[in-house]
PDB file of C-alpha atoms in Angstrom:
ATOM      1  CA  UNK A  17     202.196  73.776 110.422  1.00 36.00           C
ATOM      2  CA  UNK A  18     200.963  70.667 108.891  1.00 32.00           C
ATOM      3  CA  UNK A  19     197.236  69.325 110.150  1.00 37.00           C
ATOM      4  CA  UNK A  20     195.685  66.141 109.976  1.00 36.00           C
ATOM      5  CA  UNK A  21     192.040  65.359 110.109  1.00 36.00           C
ATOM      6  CA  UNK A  22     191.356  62.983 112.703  1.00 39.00           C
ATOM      7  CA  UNK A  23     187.914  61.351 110.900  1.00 41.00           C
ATOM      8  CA  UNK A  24     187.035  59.916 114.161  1.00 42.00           C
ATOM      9  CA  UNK A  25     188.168  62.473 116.883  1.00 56.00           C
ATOM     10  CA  UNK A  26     188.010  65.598 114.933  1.00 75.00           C
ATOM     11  CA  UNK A  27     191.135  67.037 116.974  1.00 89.00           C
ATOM     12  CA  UNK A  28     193.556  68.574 114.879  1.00 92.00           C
ATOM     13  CA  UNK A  29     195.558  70.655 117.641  1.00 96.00           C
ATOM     14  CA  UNK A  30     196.069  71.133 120.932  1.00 97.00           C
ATOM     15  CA  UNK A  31     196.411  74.083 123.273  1.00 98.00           C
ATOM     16  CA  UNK A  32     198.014  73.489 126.809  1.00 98.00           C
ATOM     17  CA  UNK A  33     198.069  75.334 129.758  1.00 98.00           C
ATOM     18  CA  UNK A  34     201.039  74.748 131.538  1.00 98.00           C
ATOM     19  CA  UNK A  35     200.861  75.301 135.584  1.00 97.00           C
ATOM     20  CA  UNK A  36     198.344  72.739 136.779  1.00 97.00           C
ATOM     21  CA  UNK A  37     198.851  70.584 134.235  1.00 98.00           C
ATOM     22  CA  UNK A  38     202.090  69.812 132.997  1.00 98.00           C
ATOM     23  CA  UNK A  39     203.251  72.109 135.508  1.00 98.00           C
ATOM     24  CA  UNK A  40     203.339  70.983 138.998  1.00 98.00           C
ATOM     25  CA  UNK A  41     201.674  73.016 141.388  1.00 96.00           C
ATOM     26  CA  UNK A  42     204.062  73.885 144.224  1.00 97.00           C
ATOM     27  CA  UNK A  43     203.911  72.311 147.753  1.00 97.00           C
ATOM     28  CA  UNK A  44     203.422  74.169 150.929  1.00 97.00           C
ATOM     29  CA  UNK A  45     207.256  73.933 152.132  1.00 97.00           C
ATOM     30  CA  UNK A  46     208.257  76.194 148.879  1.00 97.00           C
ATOM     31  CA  UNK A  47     205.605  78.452 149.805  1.00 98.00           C
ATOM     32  CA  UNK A  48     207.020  78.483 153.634  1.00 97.00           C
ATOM     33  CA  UNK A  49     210.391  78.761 151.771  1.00 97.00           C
ATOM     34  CA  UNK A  50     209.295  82.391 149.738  1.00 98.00           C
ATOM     35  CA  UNK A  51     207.532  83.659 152.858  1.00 98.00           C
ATOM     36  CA  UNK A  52     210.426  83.129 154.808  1.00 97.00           C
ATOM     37  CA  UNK A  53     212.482  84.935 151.877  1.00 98.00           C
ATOM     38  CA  UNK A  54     210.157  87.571 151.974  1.00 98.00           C
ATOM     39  CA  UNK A  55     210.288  87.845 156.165  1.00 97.00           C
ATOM     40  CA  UNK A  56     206.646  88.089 156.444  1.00 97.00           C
ATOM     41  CA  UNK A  57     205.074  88.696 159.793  1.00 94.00           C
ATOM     42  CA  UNK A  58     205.156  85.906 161.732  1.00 89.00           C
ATOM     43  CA  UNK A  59     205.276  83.200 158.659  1.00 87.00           C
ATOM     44  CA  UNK A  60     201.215  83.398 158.608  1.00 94.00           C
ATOM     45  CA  UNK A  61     201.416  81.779 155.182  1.00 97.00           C
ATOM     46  CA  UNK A  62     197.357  82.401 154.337  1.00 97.00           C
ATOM     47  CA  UNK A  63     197.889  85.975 154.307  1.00 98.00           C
ATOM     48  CA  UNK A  64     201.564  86.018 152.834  1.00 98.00           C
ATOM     49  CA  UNK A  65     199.540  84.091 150.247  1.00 98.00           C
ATOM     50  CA  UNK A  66     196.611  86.377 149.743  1.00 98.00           C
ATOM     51  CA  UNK A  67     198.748  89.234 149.791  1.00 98.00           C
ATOM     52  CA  UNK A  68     201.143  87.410 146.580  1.00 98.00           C
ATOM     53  CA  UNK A  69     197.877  86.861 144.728  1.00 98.00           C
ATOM     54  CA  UNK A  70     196.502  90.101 144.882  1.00 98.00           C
ATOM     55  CA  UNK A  71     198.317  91.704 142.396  1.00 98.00           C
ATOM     56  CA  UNK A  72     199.546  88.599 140.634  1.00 98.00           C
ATOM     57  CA  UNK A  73     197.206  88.977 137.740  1.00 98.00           C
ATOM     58  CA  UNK A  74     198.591  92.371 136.785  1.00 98.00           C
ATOM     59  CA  UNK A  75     202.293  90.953 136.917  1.00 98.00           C
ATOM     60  CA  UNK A  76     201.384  87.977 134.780  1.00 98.00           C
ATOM     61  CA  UNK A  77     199.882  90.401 132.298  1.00 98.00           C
ATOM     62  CA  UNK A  78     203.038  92.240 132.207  1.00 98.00           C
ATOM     63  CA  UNK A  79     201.631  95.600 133.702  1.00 98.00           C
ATOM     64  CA  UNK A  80     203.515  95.514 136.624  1.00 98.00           C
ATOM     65  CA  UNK A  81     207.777  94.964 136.813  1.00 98.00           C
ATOM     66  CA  UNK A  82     209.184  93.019 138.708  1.00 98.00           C
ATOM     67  CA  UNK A  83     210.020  95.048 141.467  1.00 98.00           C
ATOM     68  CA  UNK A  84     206.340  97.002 141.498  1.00 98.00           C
ATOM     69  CA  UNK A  85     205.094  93.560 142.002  1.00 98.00           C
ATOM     70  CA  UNK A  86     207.422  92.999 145.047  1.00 98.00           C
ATOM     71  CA  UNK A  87     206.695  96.101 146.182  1.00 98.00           C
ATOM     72  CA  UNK A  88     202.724  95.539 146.440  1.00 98.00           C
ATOM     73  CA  UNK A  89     203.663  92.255 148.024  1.00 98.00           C
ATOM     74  CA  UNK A  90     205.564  93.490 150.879  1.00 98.00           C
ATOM     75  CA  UNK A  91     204.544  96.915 150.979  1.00 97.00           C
ATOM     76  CA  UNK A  92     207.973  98.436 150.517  1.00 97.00           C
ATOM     77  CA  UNK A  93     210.548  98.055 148.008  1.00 98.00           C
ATOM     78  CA  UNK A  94     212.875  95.635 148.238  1.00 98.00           C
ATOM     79  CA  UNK A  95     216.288  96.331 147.469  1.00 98.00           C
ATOM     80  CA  UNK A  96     218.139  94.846 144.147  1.00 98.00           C
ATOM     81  CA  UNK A  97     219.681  91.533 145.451  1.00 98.00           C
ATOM     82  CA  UNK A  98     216.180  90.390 147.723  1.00 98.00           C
ATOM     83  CA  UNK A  99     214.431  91.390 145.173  1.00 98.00           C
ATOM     84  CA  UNK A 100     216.701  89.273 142.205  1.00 98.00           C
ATOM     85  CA  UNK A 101     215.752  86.625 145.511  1.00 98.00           C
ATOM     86  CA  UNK A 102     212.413  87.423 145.703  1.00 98.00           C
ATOM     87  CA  UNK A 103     212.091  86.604 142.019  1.00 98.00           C
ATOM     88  CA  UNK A 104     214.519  83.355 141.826  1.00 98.00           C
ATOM     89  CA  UNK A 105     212.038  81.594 144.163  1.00 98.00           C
ATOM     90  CA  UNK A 106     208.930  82.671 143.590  1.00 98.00           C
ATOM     91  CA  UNK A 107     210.112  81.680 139.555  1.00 98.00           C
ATOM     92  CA  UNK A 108     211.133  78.390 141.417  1.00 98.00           C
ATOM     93  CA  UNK A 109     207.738  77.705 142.268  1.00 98.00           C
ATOM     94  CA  UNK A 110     206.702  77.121 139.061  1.00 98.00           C
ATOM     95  CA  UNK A 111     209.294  75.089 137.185  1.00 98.00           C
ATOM     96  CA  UNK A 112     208.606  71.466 138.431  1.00 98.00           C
ATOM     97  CA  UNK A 113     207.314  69.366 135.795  1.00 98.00           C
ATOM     98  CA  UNK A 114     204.373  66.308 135.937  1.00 98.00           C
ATOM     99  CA  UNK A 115     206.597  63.397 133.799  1.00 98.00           C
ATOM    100  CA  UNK A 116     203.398  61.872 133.516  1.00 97.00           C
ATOM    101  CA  UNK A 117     201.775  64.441 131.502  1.00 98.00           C
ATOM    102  CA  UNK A 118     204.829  65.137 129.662  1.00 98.00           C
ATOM    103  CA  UNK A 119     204.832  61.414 128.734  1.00 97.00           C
ATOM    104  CA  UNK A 120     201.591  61.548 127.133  1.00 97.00           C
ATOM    105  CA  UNK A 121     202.571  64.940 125.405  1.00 97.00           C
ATOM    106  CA  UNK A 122     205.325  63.949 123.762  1.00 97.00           C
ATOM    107  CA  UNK A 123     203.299  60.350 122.079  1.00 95.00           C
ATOM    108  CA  UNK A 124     201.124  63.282 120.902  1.00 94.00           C
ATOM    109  CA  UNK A 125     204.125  65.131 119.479  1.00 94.00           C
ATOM    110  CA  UNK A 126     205.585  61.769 118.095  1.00 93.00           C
ATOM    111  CA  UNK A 127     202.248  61.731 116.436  1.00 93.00           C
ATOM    112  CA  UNK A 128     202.570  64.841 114.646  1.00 93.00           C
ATOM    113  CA  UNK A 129     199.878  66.745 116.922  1.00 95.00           C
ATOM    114  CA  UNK A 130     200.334  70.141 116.893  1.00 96.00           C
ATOM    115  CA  UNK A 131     200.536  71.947 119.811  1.00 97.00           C
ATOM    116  CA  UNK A 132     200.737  75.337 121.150  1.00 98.00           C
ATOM    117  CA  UNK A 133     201.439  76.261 125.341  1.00 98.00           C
ATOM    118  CA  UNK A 134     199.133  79.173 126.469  1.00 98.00           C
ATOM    119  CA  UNK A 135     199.740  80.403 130.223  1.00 98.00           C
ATOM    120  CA  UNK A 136     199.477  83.270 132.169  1.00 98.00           C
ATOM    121  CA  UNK A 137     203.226  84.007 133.506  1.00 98.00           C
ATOM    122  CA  UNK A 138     204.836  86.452 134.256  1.00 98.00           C
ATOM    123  CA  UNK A 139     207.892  87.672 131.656  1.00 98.00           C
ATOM    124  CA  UNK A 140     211.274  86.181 134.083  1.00 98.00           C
ATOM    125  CA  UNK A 141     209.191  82.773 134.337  1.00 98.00           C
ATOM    126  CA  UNK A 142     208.215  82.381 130.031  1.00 98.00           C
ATOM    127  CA  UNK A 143     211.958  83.043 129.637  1.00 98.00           C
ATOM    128  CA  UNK A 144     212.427  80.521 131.796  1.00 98.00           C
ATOM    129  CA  UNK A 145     210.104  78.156 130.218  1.00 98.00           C
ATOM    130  CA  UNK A 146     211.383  78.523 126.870  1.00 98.00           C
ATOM    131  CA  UNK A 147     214.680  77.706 127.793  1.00 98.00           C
ATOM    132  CA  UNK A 148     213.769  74.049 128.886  1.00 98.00           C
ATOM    133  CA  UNK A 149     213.669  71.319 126.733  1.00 98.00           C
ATOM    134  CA  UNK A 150     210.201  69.820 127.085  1.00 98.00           C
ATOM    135  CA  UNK A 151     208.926  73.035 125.917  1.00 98.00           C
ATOM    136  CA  UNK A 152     211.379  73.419 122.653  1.00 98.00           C
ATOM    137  CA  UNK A 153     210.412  70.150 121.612  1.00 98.00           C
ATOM    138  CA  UNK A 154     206.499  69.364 122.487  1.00 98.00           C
ATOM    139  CA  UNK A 155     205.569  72.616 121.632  1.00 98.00           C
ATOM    140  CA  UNK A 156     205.424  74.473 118.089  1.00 97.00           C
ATOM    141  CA  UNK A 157     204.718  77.740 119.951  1.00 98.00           C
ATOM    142  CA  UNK A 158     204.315  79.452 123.386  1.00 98.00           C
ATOM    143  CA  UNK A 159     202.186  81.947 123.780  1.00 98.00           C
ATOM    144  CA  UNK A 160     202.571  83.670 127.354  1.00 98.00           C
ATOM    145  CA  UNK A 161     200.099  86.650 129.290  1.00 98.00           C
ATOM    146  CA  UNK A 162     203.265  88.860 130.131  1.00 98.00           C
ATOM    147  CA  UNK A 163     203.728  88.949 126.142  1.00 98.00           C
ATOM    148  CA  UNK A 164     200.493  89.244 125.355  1.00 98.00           C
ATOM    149  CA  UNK A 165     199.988  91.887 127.659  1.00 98.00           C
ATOM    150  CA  UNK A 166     196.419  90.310 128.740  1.00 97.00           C
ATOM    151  CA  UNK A 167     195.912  86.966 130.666  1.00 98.00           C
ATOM    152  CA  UNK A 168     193.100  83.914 130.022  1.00 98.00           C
ATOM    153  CA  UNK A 169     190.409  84.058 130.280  1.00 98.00           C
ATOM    154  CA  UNK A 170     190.262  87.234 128.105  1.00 98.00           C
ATOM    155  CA  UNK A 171     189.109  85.668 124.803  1.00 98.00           C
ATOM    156  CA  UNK A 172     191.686  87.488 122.703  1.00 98.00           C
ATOM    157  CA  UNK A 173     194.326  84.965 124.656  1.00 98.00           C
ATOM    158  CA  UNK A 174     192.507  82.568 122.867  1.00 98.00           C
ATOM    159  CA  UNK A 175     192.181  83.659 119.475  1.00 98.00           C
ATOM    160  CA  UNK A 176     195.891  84.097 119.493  1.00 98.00           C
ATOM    161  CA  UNK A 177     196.458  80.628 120.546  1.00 98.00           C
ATOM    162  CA  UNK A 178     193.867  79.371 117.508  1.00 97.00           C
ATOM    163  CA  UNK A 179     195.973  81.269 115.107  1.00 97.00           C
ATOM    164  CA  UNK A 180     199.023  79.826 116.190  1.00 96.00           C
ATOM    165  CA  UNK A 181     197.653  76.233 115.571  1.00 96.00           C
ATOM    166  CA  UNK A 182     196.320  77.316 111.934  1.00 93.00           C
ATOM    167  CA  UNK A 183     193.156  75.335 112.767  1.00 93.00           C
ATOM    168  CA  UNK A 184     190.093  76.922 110.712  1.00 91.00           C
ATOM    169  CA  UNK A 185     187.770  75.207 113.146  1.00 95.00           C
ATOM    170  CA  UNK A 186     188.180  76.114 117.015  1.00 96.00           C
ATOM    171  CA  UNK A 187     185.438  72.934 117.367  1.00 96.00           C
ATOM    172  CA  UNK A 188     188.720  70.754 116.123  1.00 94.00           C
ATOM    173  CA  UNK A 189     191.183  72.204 118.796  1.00 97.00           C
ATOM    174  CA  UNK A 190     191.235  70.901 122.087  1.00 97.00           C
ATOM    175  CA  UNK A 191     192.361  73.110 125.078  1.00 98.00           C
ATOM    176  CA  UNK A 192     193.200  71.826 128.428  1.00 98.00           C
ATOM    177  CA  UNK A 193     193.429  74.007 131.804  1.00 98.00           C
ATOM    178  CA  UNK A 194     193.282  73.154 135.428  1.00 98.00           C
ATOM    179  CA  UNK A 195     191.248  76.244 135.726  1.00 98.00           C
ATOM    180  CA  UNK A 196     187.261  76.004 135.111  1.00 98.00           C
ATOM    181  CA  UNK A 197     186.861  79.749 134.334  1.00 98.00           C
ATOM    182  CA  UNK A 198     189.367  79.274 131.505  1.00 98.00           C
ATOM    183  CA  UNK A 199     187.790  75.992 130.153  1.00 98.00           C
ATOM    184  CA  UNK A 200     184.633  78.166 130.298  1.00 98.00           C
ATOM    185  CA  UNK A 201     185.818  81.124 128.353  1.00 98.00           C
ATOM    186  CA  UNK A 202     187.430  78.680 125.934  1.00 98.00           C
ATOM    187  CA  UNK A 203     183.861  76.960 125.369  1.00 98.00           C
ATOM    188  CA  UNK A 204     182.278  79.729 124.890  1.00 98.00           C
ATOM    189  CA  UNK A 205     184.592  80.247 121.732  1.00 97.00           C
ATOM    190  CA  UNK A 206     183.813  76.978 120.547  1.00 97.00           C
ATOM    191  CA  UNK A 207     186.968  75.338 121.230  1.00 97.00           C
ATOM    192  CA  UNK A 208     186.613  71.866 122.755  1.00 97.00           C
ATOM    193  CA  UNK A 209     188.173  71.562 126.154  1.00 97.00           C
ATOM    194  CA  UNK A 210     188.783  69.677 128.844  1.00 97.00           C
ATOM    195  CA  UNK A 211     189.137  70.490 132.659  1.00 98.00           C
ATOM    196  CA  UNK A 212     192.319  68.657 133.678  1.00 98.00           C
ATOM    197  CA  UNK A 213     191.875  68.065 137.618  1.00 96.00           C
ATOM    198  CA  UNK A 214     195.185  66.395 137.838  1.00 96.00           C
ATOM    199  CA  UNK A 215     194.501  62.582 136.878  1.00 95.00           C
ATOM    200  CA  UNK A 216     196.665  62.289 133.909  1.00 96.00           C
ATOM    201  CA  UNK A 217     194.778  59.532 132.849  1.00 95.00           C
ATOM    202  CA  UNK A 218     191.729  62.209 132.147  1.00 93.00           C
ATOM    203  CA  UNK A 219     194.146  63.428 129.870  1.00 95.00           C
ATOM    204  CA  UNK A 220     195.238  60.510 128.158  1.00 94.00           C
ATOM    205  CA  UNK A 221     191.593  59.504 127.435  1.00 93.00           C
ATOM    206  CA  UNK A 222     191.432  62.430 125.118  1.00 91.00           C
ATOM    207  CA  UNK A 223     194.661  62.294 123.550  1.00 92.00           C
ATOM    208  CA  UNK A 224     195.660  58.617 123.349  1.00 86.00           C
ATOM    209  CA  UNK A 225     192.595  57.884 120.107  1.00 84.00           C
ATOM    210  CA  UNK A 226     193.743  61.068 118.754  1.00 82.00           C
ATOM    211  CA  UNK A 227     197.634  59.727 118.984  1.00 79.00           C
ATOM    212  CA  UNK A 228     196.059  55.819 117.532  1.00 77.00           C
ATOM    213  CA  UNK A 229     194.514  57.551 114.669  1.00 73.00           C
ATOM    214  CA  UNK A 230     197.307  59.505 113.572  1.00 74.00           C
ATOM    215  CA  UNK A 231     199.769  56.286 114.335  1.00 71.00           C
ATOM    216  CA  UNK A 232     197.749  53.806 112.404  1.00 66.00           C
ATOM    217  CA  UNK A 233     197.472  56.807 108.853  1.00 57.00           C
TER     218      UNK A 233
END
């Protein structure tokens, strides 16, 4: 991967989260949708929610299958076909795209940024991912928890990222998660971040001198 020195931004790569950030988060009539899927008592959506978080972080670290994730969720196992459902929607959830923050990605790419997509998912959703074209052509890797086997903000997630982008400086890569946590963990490997809380335009403050310096060389 070829870098650049940026003499006036010092970025030299950039590592993306993706849900939160180019990733839409979804709104509450898909999760009414998935609750409804999963015939939860009564629709109570808070605690159909609580109850799909719970073990979430073990399914996006790929220690749970799919159907011993579905099976903490409901409480039961569900058979083949609701849970091939199950998974379709909840995979749904996650697949809408912010066109404004892919806009500003791909200037970056058109700039010759490099740029690597680090996100805790679980493995049916990276397969997904990968298959769509924004992500084959902004990003020169993705790196994903279920593959991993461990999810942000375990520093090792990191350090993989970093040695995808081939940046010897962590201080010259900038990383960019809707989670604070994450930014946290990431600054506290010296990695420059920034805390994206949906304003593209936060985003494009960091990104556009980087994308005018490498322009104008």
């Amino acid at each position: 991967m070829t870098r650049t020195h940026d003499p006036r931004t010092g970025v030299e790569a950039l590592i993306v989260d993706y849900n939160g950030v180019a990733g839409l988060q979804p709104p509450t009539a898909m999760w009414t949708r998935l609750a409804d899927l999963a015939e939860w008592p009564g629709r109570h959506l808070p605690s159909f929610q609580d109850a799909f978080w719970a073990p979430r972080n073990a399914y996006d670290a790929g220690q749970l299958s799919d159907l011993a994730y579905w099976a903490k969720v409901l409480g039961h196992h569900p058979g083949p076909r609701w849970l091939r459902t199950l998974r379709d929607a909840d995979t749904a959830l996650w697949t809408r795209t912010d066109q404004r923050v892919l806009d500003i990605l791909y200037r970056a790419r058109a700039a010759r940024l490099p740029m690597v997509l680090l996100s805790n998912a679980p493995a049916h959703l990276s397969n997904v991912l990968d298959a769509t074209d924004w992500r084959r052509e902004l990003m020169d890797d993705a790196l994903y928890s279920a593959r991993l086997g461990l999810c942000k903000p375990d520093p090792a997630a990191y350090e993989h990222a970093l040695a995808v982008t081939g940046a010897d400086d962590p201080g010259r890569v900038l990383f960019v998660d809707d989670r604070e946590d994450n930014c946290r963990a990431a600054a506290e490997l010296g990695l420059r971040t920034l805390h994206y809380t949906g304003q593209p335009a936060e985003l494009a403050a960091q990104l556009l001198p980087v994308i005018a310096e490498r322009t104008d060389s």
